[in-house]
mmCIF file with all atom_site columns, C-alpha atoms in Angstrom:
data_model
loop_
_atom_site.group_PDB
_atom_site.id
_atom_site.type_symbol
_atom_site.label_atom_id
_atom_site.label_alt_id
_atom_site.label_comp_id
_atom_site.label_asym_id
_atom_site.label_entity_id
_atom_site.label_seq_id
_atom_site.pdbx_PDB_ins_code
_atom_site.Cartn_x
_atom_site.Cartn_y
_atom_site.Cartn_z
_atom_site.occupancy
_atom_site.B_iso_or_equiv
_atom_site.pdbx_formal_charge
_atom_site.auth_seq_id
_atom_site.auth_comp_id
_atom_site.auth_asym_id
_atom_site.auth_atom_id
_atom_site.pdbx_PDB_model_num
ATOM 1   C CA . MET V 1 1   ? 12.060  -24.291 15.580  1.00 41.00 ? 1   MET V CA 1
ATOM 2   C CA . LEU V 1 2   ? 14.734  -22.189 13.884  1.00 37.00 ? 2   LEU V CA 1
ATOM 3   C CA . GLY V 1 3   ? 14.316  -23.932 10.539  1.00 38.00 ? 3   GLY V CA 1
ATOM 4   C CA . LEU V 1 4   ? 10.728  -22.682 10.277  1.00 40.00 ? 4   LEU V CA 1
ATOM 5   C CA . SER V 1 5   ? 11.940  -19.097 10.620  1.00 41.00 ? 5   SER V CA 1
ATOM 6   C CA . TYR V 1 6   ? 14.371  -19.598 7.748   1.00 41.00 ? 6   TYR V CA 1
ATOM 7   C CA . PHE V 1 7   ? 11.630  -21.365 5.767   1.00 44.00 ? 7   PHE V CA 1
ATOM 8   C CA . ARG V 1 8   ? 9.227   -18.430 6.118   1.00 46.00 ? 8   ARG V CA 1
ATOM 9   C CA . GLN V 1 9   ? 11.964  -16.068 4.984   1.00 41.00 ? 9   GLN V CA 1
ATOM 10  C CA . GLN V 1 10  ? 12.609  -18.260 1.914   1.00 53.00 ? 10  GLN V CA 1
ATOM 11  C CA . GLN V 1 11  ? 16.139  -19.031 3.107   1.00 66.00 ? 11  GLN V CA 1
ATOM 12  C CA . LEU V 1 12  ? 15.622  -22.588 1.948   1.00 69.00 ? 12  LEU V CA 1
ATOM 13  C CA . THR V 1 13  ? 19.201  -23.845 2.111   1.00 74.00 ? 13  THR V CA 1
ATOM 14  C CA . GLN V 1 14  ? 19.602  -22.731 5.718   1.00 77.00 ? 14  GLN V CA 1
ATOM 15  C CA . ALA V 1 15  ? 16.170  -24.124 6.578   1.00 75.00 ? 15  ALA V CA 1
ATOM 16  C CA . LEU V 1 16  ? 17.149  -27.437 5.022   1.00 77.00 ? 16  LEU V CA 1
ATOM 17  C CA . LYS V 1 17  ? 20.270  -27.594 7.182   1.00 80.00 ? 17  LYS V CA 1
ATOM 18  C CA . GLU V 1 18  ? 18.253  -26.888 10.330  1.00 84.00 ? 18  GLU V CA 1
ATOM 19  C CA . PHE V 1 19  ? 15.636  -29.508 9.496   1.00 84.00 ? 19  PHE V CA 1
ATOM 20  C CA . LEU V 1 20  ? 18.311  -32.099 8.701   1.00 84.00 ? 20  LEU V CA 1
ATOM 21  C CA . GLN V 1 21  ? 19.839  -31.502 12.120  1.00 86.00 ? 21  GLN V CA 1
ATOM 22  C CA . ALA V 1 22  ? 16.421  -31.759 13.769  1.00 87.00 ? 22  ALA V CA 1
ATOM 23  C CA . VAL V 1 23  ? 15.668  -35.078 12.059  1.00 86.00 ? 23  VAL V CA 1
ATOM 24  C CA . GLU V 1 24  ? 19.101  -36.403 12.964  1.00 87.00 ? 24  GLU V CA 1
ATOM 25  C CA . SER V 1 25  ? 18.471  -35.581 16.632  1.00 89.00 ? 25  SER V CA 1
ATOM 26  C CA . ASP V 1 26  ? 14.936  -37.056 16.648  1.00 92.00 ? 26  ASP V CA 1
ATOM 27  C CA . PRO V 1 27  ? 14.362  -39.213 13.543  1.00 90.00 ? 27  PRO V CA 1
ATOM 28  C CA . GLN V 1 28  ? 10.907  -40.446 14.597  1.00 94.00 ? 28  GLN V CA 1
ATOM 29  C CA . ASN V 1 29  ? 9.486   -36.944 15.060  1.00 95.00 ? 29  ASN V CA 1
ATOM 30  C CA . ALA V 1 30  ? 6.806   -36.665 12.377  1.00 95.00 ? 30  ALA V CA 1
ATOM 31  C CA . ASP V 1 31  ? 6.757   -32.865 12.485  1.00 93.00 ? 31  ASP V CA 1
ATOM 32  C CA . TYR V 1 32  ? 10.484  -32.717 11.770  1.00 91.00 ? 32  TYR V CA 1
ATOM 33  C CA . GLN V 1 33  ? 10.145  -35.232 8.938   1.00 93.00 ? 33  GLN V CA 1
ATOM 34  C CA . ASN V 1 34  ? 7.310   -33.218 7.394   1.00 94.00 ? 34  ASN V CA 1
ATOM 35  C CA . ALA V 1 35  ? 9.223   -29.936 7.671   1.00 90.00 ? 35  ALA V CA 1
ATOM 36  C CA . LEU V 1 36  ? 12.287  -31.501 6.061   1.00 91.00 ? 36  LEU V CA 1
ATOM 37  C CA . ALA V 1 37  ? 10.126  -32.925 3.282   1.00 94.00 ? 37  ALA V CA 1
ATOM 38  C CA . GLN V 1 38  ? 8.635   -29.492 2.598   1.00 92.00 ? 38  GLN V CA 1
ATOM 39  C CA . ALA V 1 39  ? 12.088  -27.950 2.360   1.00 89.00 ? 39  ALA V CA 1
ATOM 40  C CA . TYR V 1 40  ? 13.158  -30.617 -0.127  1.00 91.00 ? 40  TYR V CA 1
ATOM 41  C CA . GLN V 1 41  ? 9.960   -30.106 -2.120  1.00 92.00 ? 41  GLN V CA 1
ATOM 42  C CA . PHE V 1 42  ? 10.533  -26.356 -2.380  1.00 89.00 ? 42  PHE V CA 1
ATOM 43  C CA . LYS V 1 43  ? 14.024  -27.093 -3.695  1.00 88.00 ? 43  LYS V CA 1
ATOM 44  C CA . LYS V 1 44  ? 12.461  -29.571 -6.164  1.00 92.00 ? 44  LYS V CA 1
ATOM 45  C CA . ALA V 1 45  ? 14.372  -32.488 -4.627  1.00 94.00 ? 45  ALA V CA 1
ATOM 46  C CA . TYR V 1 46  ? 11.311  -34.665 -5.043  1.00 97.00 ? 46  TYR V CA 1
ATOM 47  C CA . PRO V 1 47  ? 12.682  -38.162 -4.247  1.00 98.00 ? 47  PRO V CA 1
ATOM 48  C CA . GLU V 1 48  ? 14.098  -36.888 -0.956  1.00 96.00 ? 48  GLU V CA 1
ATOM 49  C CA . ALA V 1 49  ? 10.838  -35.083 -0.194  1.00 97.00 ? 49  ALA V CA 1
ATOM 50  C CA . GLU V 1 50  ? 8.855   -38.255 -0.854  1.00 98.00 ? 50  GLU V CA 1
ATOM 51  C CA . LYS V 1 51  ? 10.998  -40.284 1.542   1.00 98.00 ? 51  LYS V CA 1
ATOM 52  C CA . HIS V 1 52  ? 10.518  -37.847 4.396   1.00 96.00 ? 52  HIS V CA 1
ATOM 53  C CA . TYR V 1 53  ? 6.806   -37.312 3.771   1.00 98.00 ? 53  TYR V CA 1
ATOM 54  C CA . LEU V 1 54  ? 6.351   -41.090 3.915   1.00 98.00 ? 54  LEU V CA 1
ATOM 55  C CA . ASP V 1 55  ? 8.277   -41.135 7.189   1.00 97.00 ? 55  ASP V CA 1
ATOM 56  C CA . ALA V 1 56  ? 6.076   -38.324 8.505   1.00 97.00 ? 56  ALA V CA 1
ATOM 57  C CA . VAL V 1 57  ? 2.941   -40.262 7.566   1.00 98.00 ? 57  VAL V CA 1
ATOM 58  C CA . ASN V 1 58  ? 4.231   -43.445 9.187   1.00 98.00 ? 58  ASN V CA 1
ATOM 59  C CA . PHE V 1 59  ? 5.568   -41.874 12.380  1.00 97.00 ? 59  PHE V CA 1
ATOM 60  C CA . SER V 1 60  ? 2.380   -39.825 12.854  1.00 96.00 ? 60  SER V CA 1
ATOM 61  C CA . GLY V 1 61  ? 0.061   -42.806 12.534  1.00 96.00 ? 61  GLY V CA 1
ATOM 62  C CA . ASN V 1 62  ? -1.273  -41.675 9.154   1.00 97.00 ? 62  ASN V CA 1
ATOM 63  C CA . SER V 1 63  ? -1.862  -37.997 9.878   1.00 97.00 ? 63  SER V CA 1
ATOM 64  C CA . PRO V 1 64  ? -4.262  -36.660 7.211   1.00 97.00 ? 64  PRO V CA 1
ATOM 65  C CA . GLU V 1 65  ? -2.300  -33.394 7.036   1.00 97.00 ? 65  GLU V CA 1
ATOM 66  C CA . TYR V 1 66  ? 0.847   -35.277 6.093   1.00 98.00 ? 66  TYR V CA 1
ATOM 67  C CA . GLN V 1 67  ? -1.062  -37.521 3.687   1.00 98.00 ? 67  GLN V CA 1
ATOM 68  C CA . ASN V 1 68  ? -2.358  -34.366 2.008   1.00 97.00 ? 68  ASN V CA 1
ATOM 69  C CA . ASN V 1 69  ? 1.171   -32.943 1.814   1.00 97.00 ? 69  ASN V CA 1
ATOM 70  C CA . LEU V 1 70  ? 2.470   -36.171 0.282   1.00 98.00 ? 70  LEU V CA 1
ATOM 71  C CA . ALA V 1 71  ? -0.346  -36.142 -2.261  1.00 98.00 ? 71  ALA V CA 1
ATOM 72  C CA . ALA V 1 72  ? 0.492   -32.545 -3.194  1.00 97.00 ? 72  ALA V CA 1
ATOM 73  C CA . LEU V 1 73  ? 4.076   -33.646 -3.789  1.00 98.00 ? 73  LEU V CA 1
ATOM 74  C CA . TYR V 1 74  ? 2.823   -36.365 -6.124  1.00 98.00 ? 74  TYR V CA 1
ATOM 75  C CA . LEU V 1 75  ? 1.009   -33.649 -8.095  1.00 98.00 ? 75  LEU V CA 1
ATOM 76  C CA . ASP V 1 76  ? 4.362   -31.896 -8.521  1.00 97.00 ? 76  ASP V CA 1
ATOM 77  C CA . MET V 1 77  ? 5.846   -35.225 -9.632  1.00 98.00 ? 77  MET V CA 1
ATOM 78  C CA . GLN V 1 78  ? 2.906   -35.810 -12.033 1.00 98.00 ? 78  GLN V CA 1
ATOM 79  C CA . ARG V 1 79  ? 2.179   -39.122 -10.327 1.00 98.00 ? 79  ARG V CA 1
ATOM 80  C CA . TRP V 1 80  ? -1.556  -38.655 -10.581 1.00 99.00 ? 80  TRP V CA 1
ATOM 81  C CA . ASP V 1 81  ? -2.727  -42.022 -9.256  1.00 99.00 ? 81  ASP V CA 1
ATOM 82  C CA . ASP V 1 82  ? -0.481  -41.795 -6.194  1.00 98.00 ? 82  ASP V CA 1
ATOM 83  C CA . ALA V 1 83  ? -1.806  -38.289 -5.571  1.00 98.00 ? 83  ALA V CA 1
ATOM 84  C CA . ILE V 1 84  ? -5.396  -39.516 -5.760  1.00 99.00 ? 84  ILE V CA 1
ATOM 85  C CA . LYS V 1 85  ? -4.633  -42.367 -3.340  1.00 98.00 ? 85  LYS V CA 1
ATOM 86  C CA . TYR V 1 86  ? -3.261  -40.138 -0.598  1.00 98.00 ? 86  TYR V CA 1
ATOM 87  C CA . PHE V 1 87  ? -5.710  -37.290 -1.153  1.00 98.00 ? 87  PHE V CA 1
ATOM 88  C CA . ARG V 1 88  ? -8.527  -39.840 -0.738  1.00 98.00 ? 88  ARG V CA 1
ATOM 89  C CA . GLN V 1 89  ? -7.062  -41.081 2.522   1.00 98.00 ? 89  GLN V CA 1
ATOM 90  C CA . ALA V 1 90  ? -6.778  -37.522 3.825   1.00 98.00 ? 90  ALA V CA 1
ATOM 91  C CA . ALA V 1 91  ? -10.290 -36.531 2.720   1.00 98.00 ? 91  ALA V CA 1
ATOM 92  C CA . ALA V 1 92  ? -11.820 -39.631 4.324   1.00 97.00 ? 92  ALA V CA 1
ATOM 93  C CA . ASN V 1 93  ? -10.235 -38.939 7.709   1.00 96.00 ? 93  ASN V CA 1
ATOM 94  C CA . LEU V 1 94  ? -12.760 -37.237 9.979   1.00 93.00 ? 94  LEU V CA 1
ATOM 95  C CA . LEU V 1 95  ? -9.912  -35.570 11.853  1.00 93.00 ? 95  LEU V CA 1
ATOM 96  C CA . PHE V 1 96  ? -8.804  -33.634 8.747   1.00 95.00 ? 96  PHE V CA 1
ATOM 97  C CA . GLY V 1 97  ? -10.015 -30.078 9.088   1.00 95.00 ? 97  GLY V CA 1
ATOM 98  C CA . ASN V 1 98  ? -9.942  -29.192 5.372   1.00 96.00 ? 98  ASN V CA 1
ATOM 99  C CA . PRO V 1 99  ? -11.284 -32.092 3.297   1.00 97.00 ? 99  PRO V CA 1
ATOM 100 C CA . GLU V 1 100 ? -12.170 -29.650 0.513   1.00 98.00 ? 100 GLU V CA 1
ATOM 101 C CA . ILE V 1 101 ? -8.449  -29.165 -0.140  1.00 98.00 ? 101 ILE V CA 1
ATOM 102 C CA . ALA V 1 102 ? -7.836  -32.884 -0.582  1.00 98.00 ? 102 ALA V CA 1
ATOM 103 C CA . LEU V 1 103 ? -10.967 -33.292 -2.710  1.00 98.00 ? 103 LEU V CA 1
ATOM 104 C CA . THR V 1 104 ? -9.831  -30.446 -4.950  1.00 98.00 ? 104 THR V CA 1
ATOM 105 C CA . GLY V 1 105 ? -6.470  -32.190 -5.255  1.00 98.00 ? 105 GLY V CA 1
ATOM 106 C CA . ILE V 1 106 ? -8.265  -35.350 -6.359  1.00 98.00 ? 106 ILE V CA 1
ATOM 107 C CA . GLY V 1 107 ? -10.142 -33.358 -8.969  1.00 98.00 ? 107 GLY V CA 1
ATOM 108 C CA . PHE V 1 108 ? -6.964  -31.772 -10.283 1.00 98.00 ? 108 PHE V CA 1
ATOM 109 C CA . ALA V 1 109 ? -5.283  -35.175 -10.613 1.00 98.00 ? 109 ALA V CA 1
ATOM 110 C CA . TYR V 1 110 ? -8.252  -36.525 -12.555 1.00 99.00 ? 110 TYR V CA 1
ATOM 111 C CA . PHE V 1 111 ? -8.224  -33.384 -14.713 1.00 99.00 ? 111 PHE V CA 1
ATOM 112 C CA . GLN V 1 112 ? -4.573  -33.966 -15.570 1.00 98.00 ? 112 GLN V CA 1
ATOM 113 C CA . LYS V 1 113 ? -5.438  -37.552 -16.518 1.00 98.00 ? 113 LYS V CA 1
ATOM 114 C CA . GLY V 1 114 ? -8.164  -36.276 -18.842 1.00 98.00 ? 114 GLY V CA 1
ATOM 115 C CA . GLU V 1 115 ? -10.856 -37.966 -16.742 1.00 98.00 ? 115 GLU V CA 1
ATOM 116 C CA . TYR V 1 116 ? -13.159 -34.971 -16.711 1.00 99.00 ? 116 TYR V CA 1
ATOM 117 C CA . PRO V 1 117 ? -16.357 -36.477 -15.214 1.00 98.00 ? 117 PRO V CA 1
ATOM 118 C CA . ASP V 1 118 ? -14.377 -37.724 -12.211 1.00 99.00 ? 118 ASP V CA 1
ATOM 119 C CA . ALA V 1 119 ? -12.733 -34.310 -11.905 1.00 99.00 ? 119 ALA V CA 1
ATOM 120 C CA . VAL V 1 120 ? -16.117 -32.562 -11.903 1.00 99.00 ? 120 VAL V CA 1
ATOM 121 C CA . GLY V 1 121 ? -17.411 -34.979 -9.271  1.00 99.00 ? 121 GLY V CA 1
ATOM 122 C CA . ALA V 1 122 ? -14.449 -34.370 -6.976  1.00 99.00 ? 122 ALA V CA 1
ATOM 123 C CA . TYR V 1 123 ? -14.679 -30.586 -7.320  1.00 99.00 ? 123 TYR V CA 1
ATOM 124 C CA . GLN V 1 124 ? -18.414 -30.622 -6.651  1.00 99.00 ? 124 GLN V CA 1
ATOM 125 C CA . GLU V 1 125 ? -17.837 -32.726 -3.547  1.00 98.00 ? 125 GLU V CA 1
ATOM 126 C CA . ALA V 1 126 ? -15.207 -30.217 -2.409  1.00 98.00 ? 126 ALA V CA 1
ATOM 127 C CA . ILE V 1 127 ? -17.699 -27.376 -2.861  1.00 99.00 ? 127 ILE V CA 1
ATOM 128 C CA . LYS V 1 128 ? -20.296 -29.297 -0.842  1.00 98.00 ? 128 LYS V CA 1
ATOM 129 C CA . LYS V 1 129 ? -17.774 -29.530 1.981   1.00 98.00 ? 129 LYS V CA 1
ATOM 130 C CA . ASN V 1 130 ? -16.898 -25.842 1.774   1.00 98.00 ? 130 ASN V CA 1
ATOM 131 C CA . ALA V 1 131 ? -18.718 -23.643 -0.709  1.00 98.00 ? 131 ALA V CA 1
ATOM 132 C CA . ARG V 1 132 ? -16.376 -20.769 0.158   1.00 98.00 ? 132 ARG V CA 1
ATOM 133 C CA . TYR V 1 133 ? -13.197 -22.518 -1.036  1.00 98.00 ? 133 TYR V CA 1
ATOM 134 C CA . PRO V 1 134 ? -12.332 -20.484 -4.155  1.00 98.00 ? 134 PRO V CA 1
ATOM 135 C CA . VAL V 1 135 ? -9.806  -22.910 -5.644  1.00 98.00 ? 135 VAL V CA 1
ATOM 136 C CA . ALA V 1 136 ? -12.479 -25.579 -6.072  1.00 98.00 ? 136 ALA V CA 1
ATOM 137 C CA . HIS V 1 137 ? -14.642 -23.149 -8.071  1.00 99.00 ? 137 HIS V CA 1
ATOM 138 C CA . LEU V 1 138 ? -11.675 -22.118 -10.224 1.00 99.00 ? 138 LEU V CA 1
ATOM 139 C CA . ARG V 1 139 ? -10.705 -25.722 -10.932 1.00 99.00 ? 139 ARG V CA 1
ATOM 140 C CA . LEU V 1 140 ? -14.286 -26.692 -11.709 1.00 99.00 ? 140 LEU V CA 1
ATOM 141 C CA . GLY V 1 141 ? -14.415 -23.823 -14.176 1.00 99.00 ? 141 GLY V CA 1
ATOM 142 C CA . GLU V 1 142 ? -11.272 -25.140 -15.856 1.00 99.00 ? 142 GLU V CA 1
ATOM 143 C CA . VAL V 1 143 ? -12.945 -28.487 -16.506 1.00 99.00 ? 143 VAL V CA 1
ATOM 144 C CA . TYR V 1 144 ? -16.057 -26.868 -17.932 1.00 99.00 ? 144 TYR V CA 1
ATOM 145 C CA . TYR V 1 145 ? -13.828 -24.692 -20.115 1.00 99.00 ? 145 TYR V CA 1
ATOM 146 C CA . GLU V 1 146 ? -12.089 -27.778 -21.520 1.00 98.00 ? 146 GLU V CA 1
ATOM 147 C CA . LEU V 1 147 ? -15.510 -29.326 -22.176 1.00 98.00 ? 147 LEU V CA 1
ATOM 148 C CA . ASP V 1 148 ? -16.620 -26.194 -24.107 1.00 98.00 ? 148 ASP V CA 1
ATOM 149 C CA . LYS V 1 149 ? -19.310 -25.526 -21.502 1.00 98.00 ? 149 LYS V CA 1
ATOM 150 C CA . TRP V 1 150 ? -18.720 -21.800 -21.488 1.00 98.00 ? 150 TRP V CA 1
ATOM 151 C CA . GLU V 1 151 ? -21.681 -20.699 -19.376 1.00 98.00 ? 151 GLU V CA 1
ATOM 152 C CA . LEU V 1 152 ? -20.880 -23.207 -16.633 1.00 99.00 ? 152 LEU V CA 1
ATOM 153 C CA . ALA V 1 153 ? -17.237 -22.149 -16.761 1.00 99.00 ? 153 ALA V CA 1
ATOM 154 C CA . ILE V 1 154 ? -18.262 -18.489 -16.423 1.00 99.00 ? 154 ILE V CA 1
ATOM 155 C CA . GLU V 1 155 ? -20.465 -19.326 -13.445 1.00 99.00 ? 155 GLU V CA 1
ATOM 156 C CA . SER V 1 156 ? -17.600 -21.117 -11.680 1.00 99.00 ? 156 SER V CA 1
ATOM 157 C CA . PHE V 1 157 ? -14.990 -18.439 -12.401 1.00 99.00 ? 157 PHE V CA 1
ATOM 158 C CA . ARG V 1 158 ? -17.402 -15.705 -11.290 1.00 99.00 ? 158 ARG V CA 1
ATOM 159 C CA . LYS V 1 159 ? -17.968 -17.517 -8.020  1.00 99.00 ? 159 LYS V CA 1
ATOM 160 C CA . ALA V 1 160 ? -14.201 -17.695 -7.482  1.00 99.00 ? 160 ALA V CA 1
ATOM 161 C CA . VAL V 1 161 ? -13.760 -13.936 -7.957  1.00 98.00 ? 161 VAL V CA 1
ATOM 162 C CA . GLU V 1 162 ? -16.780 -13.194 -5.780  1.00 98.00 ? 162 GLU V CA 1
ATOM 163 C CA . LEU V 1 163 ? -15.095 -15.112 -2.973  1.00 98.00 ? 163 LEU V CA 1
ATOM 164 C CA . VAL V 1 164 ? -11.670 -13.571 -3.615  1.00 98.00 ? 164 VAL V CA 1
ATOM 165 C CA . PRO V 1 165 ? -11.927 -10.310 -5.599  1.00 98.00 ? 165 PRO V CA 1
ATOM 166 C CA . THR V 1 166 ? -8.134  -10.226 -6.059  1.00 98.00 ? 166 THR V CA 1
ATOM 167 C CA . TYR V 1 167 ? -7.980  -13.768 -7.526  1.00 98.00 ? 167 TYR V CA 1
ATOM 168 C CA . LEU V 1 168 ? -5.893  -13.007 -10.607 1.00 98.00 ? 168 LEU V CA 1
ATOM 169 C CA . ASP V 1 169 ? -6.114  -16.404 -12.316 1.00 98.00 ? 169 ASP V CA 1
ATOM 170 C CA . ALA V 1 170 ? -9.878  -16.464 -11.893 1.00 98.00 ? 170 ALA V CA 1
ATOM 171 C CA . HIS V 1 171 ? -10.324 -13.010 -13.474 1.00 99.00 ? 171 HIS V CA 1
ATOM 172 C CA . TYR V 1 172 ? -8.102  -14.018 -16.385 1.00 98.00 ? 172 TYR V CA 1
ATOM 173 C CA . LYS V 1 173 ? -9.865  -17.321 -16.996 1.00 99.00 ? 173 LYS V CA 1
ATOM 174 C CA . LEU V 1 174 ? -13.214 -15.600 -16.644 1.00 99.00 ? 174 LEU V CA 1
ATOM 175 C CA . GLY V 1 175 ? -12.129 -13.304 -19.463 1.00 98.00 ? 175 GLY V CA 1
ATOM 176 C CA . LEU V 1 176 ? -11.210 -16.278 -21.635 1.00 98.00 ? 176 LEU V CA 1
ATOM 177 C CA . ALA V 1 177 ? -14.558 -17.945 -20.972 1.00 99.00 ? 177 ALA V CA 1
ATOM 178 C CA . TYR V 1 178 ? -16.459 -14.754 -21.792 1.00 98.00 ? 178 TYR V CA 1
ATOM 179 C CA . MET V 1 179 ? -14.516 -14.519 -25.059 1.00 98.00 ? 179 MET V CA 1
ATOM 180 C CA . LYS V 1 180 ? -15.424 -18.090 -25.978 1.00 97.00 ? 180 LYS V CA 1
ATOM 181 C CA . ASN V 1 181 ? -19.061 -17.302 -25.191 1.00 98.00 ? 181 ASN V CA 1
ATOM 182 C CA . ARG V 1 182 ? -18.893 -14.195 -27.432 1.00 97.00 ? 182 ARG V CA 1
ATOM 183 C CA . GLN V 1 183 ? -19.478 -11.838 -24.500 1.00 97.00 ? 183 GLN V CA 1
ATOM 184 C CA . ASN V 1 184 ? -16.765 -9.455  -25.569 1.00 97.00 ? 184 ASN V CA 1
ATOM 185 C CA . GLU V 1 185 ? -17.596 -6.511  -23.315 1.00 97.00 ? 185 GLU V CA 1
ATOM 186 C CA . GLU V 1 186 ? -17.609 -8.733  -20.249 1.00 98.00 ? 186 GLU V CA 1
ATOM 187 C CA . ALA V 1 187 ? -14.346 -10.299 -21.414 1.00 98.00 ? 187 ALA V CA 1
ATOM 188 C CA . LYS V 1 188 ? -12.705 -6.872  -21.694 1.00 98.00 ? 188 LYS V CA 1
ATOM 189 C CA . GLN V 1 189 ? -13.851 -5.998  -18.187 1.00 98.00 ? 189 GLN V CA 1
ATOM 190 C CA . ALA V 1 190 ? -12.400 -9.213  -16.777 1.00 98.00 ? 190 ALA V CA 1
ATOM 191 C CA . PHE V 1 191 ? -9.089  -8.673  -18.563 1.00 98.00 ? 191 PHE V CA 1
ATOM 192 C CA . ALA V 1 192 ? -9.010  -5.042  -17.430 1.00 98.00 ? 192 ALA V CA 1
ATOM 193 C CA . GLU V 1 193 ? -9.324  -6.246  -13.847 1.00 98.00 ? 193 GLU V CA 1
ATOM 194 C CA . VAL V 1 194 ? -6.267  -8.464  -14.351 1.00 98.00 ? 194 VAL V CA 1
ATOM 195 C CA . VAL V 1 195 ? -4.302  -5.435  -15.541 1.00 98.00 ? 195 VAL V CA 1
ATOM 196 C CA . ARG V 1 196 ? -5.544  -3.334  -12.634 1.00 98.00 ? 196 ARG V CA 1
ATOM 197 C CA . LEU V 1 197 ? -4.656  -5.948  -10.024 1.00 98.00 ? 197 LEU V CA 1
ATOM 198 C CA . ALA V 1 198 ? -1.202  -6.858  -11.330 1.00 97.00 ? 198 ALA V CA 1
ATOM 199 C CA . PRO V 1 199 ? -0.139  -4.406  -14.060 1.00 97.00 ? 199 PRO V CA 1
ATOM 200 C CA . ILE V 1 200 ? 3.389   -5.768  -14.587 1.00 97.00 ? 200 ILE V CA 1
ATOM 201 C CA . SER V 1 201 ? 2.526   -9.472  -14.400 1.00 96.00 ? 201 SER V CA 1
ATOM 202 C CA . GLU V 1 202 ? 2.717   -11.902 -17.307 1.00 97.00 ? 202 GLU V CA 1
ATOM 203 C CA . LEU V 1 203 ? -1.040  -12.425 -17.078 1.00 97.00 ? 203 LEU V CA 1
ATOM 204 C CA . ALA V 1 204 ? -1.557  -8.663  -17.405 1.00 97.00 ? 204 ALA V CA 1
ATOM 205 C CA . LYS V 1 205 ? 0.576   -8.662  -20.540 1.00 97.00 ? 205 LYS V CA 1
ATOM 206 C CA . GLN V 1 206 ? -1.600  -11.391 -22.041 1.00 98.00 ? 206 GLN V CA 1
ATOM 207 C CA . ALA V 1 207 ? -4.769  -9.655  -20.855 1.00 98.00 ? 207 ALA V CA 1
ATOM 208 C CA . LYS V 1 208 ? -3.720  -6.419  -22.581 1.00 97.00 ? 208 LYS V CA 1
ATOM 209 C CA . ALA V 1 209 ? -3.219  -8.338  -25.816 1.00 97.00 ? 209 ALA V CA 1
ATOM 210 C CA . TYR V 1 210 ? -6.732  -9.758  -25.591 1.00 97.00 ? 210 TYR V CA 1
ATOM 211 C CA . ILE V 1 211 ? -8.178  -6.319  -24.843 1.00 96.00 ? 211 ILE V CA 1
ATOM 212 C CA . GLU V 1 212 ? -6.543  -4.993  -28.026 1.00 96.00 ? 212 GLU V CA 1
ATOM 213 C CA . LEU V 1 213 ? -7.879  -7.977  -29.943 1.00 93.00 ? 213 LEU V CA 1
ATOM 214 C CA . LEU V 1 214 ? -11.409 -7.307  -28.729 1.00 93.00 ? 214 LEU V CA 1
ATOM 215 C CA . LYS V 1 215 ? -11.450 -3.613  -29.717 1.00 85.00 ? 215 LYS V CA 1
#
């Protein structure tokens, strides 16, 4: 499908045109509806994306992949309860190959609602499904950080960077957690890793400032 080629090359306007033509030629094709929805989402045309994700879900007979995509859109739209609803449907479907992704989405929605125990529960369930999914460990660490549980936050962030040594956000948040736990040398090491991995990034700029602060 030509639109996918444009999509991968970030030529979103051209991809959108191709997907619109595809949907016009075969409006009940769930794959086309999903692709068009993704193009709209990338262009932040959220109402249009929602319409086509819903069509994709309906025409596919409630595909868990498309339910997960719709739920992710609702995260972008900050419609937390709608996100939880569709992530739950995706996670409960035995045909969905990555339930840990949907469960992590549920946790993030609860986190945004300030419902931290439910967020922790969802993240822990995600980790039970796939202990090697680094995002779940990162997100769990974020909840513990908000709850001032520094050692648990450190444990979660460390697990994330063990799984993905180049995980920039995890190194940075690990540094913050070490600072809160008064482990300044470890914090400097974590921040130094951020600078090493992405020296001209915004996170590196902030990490350098913390390193100076900790001297």
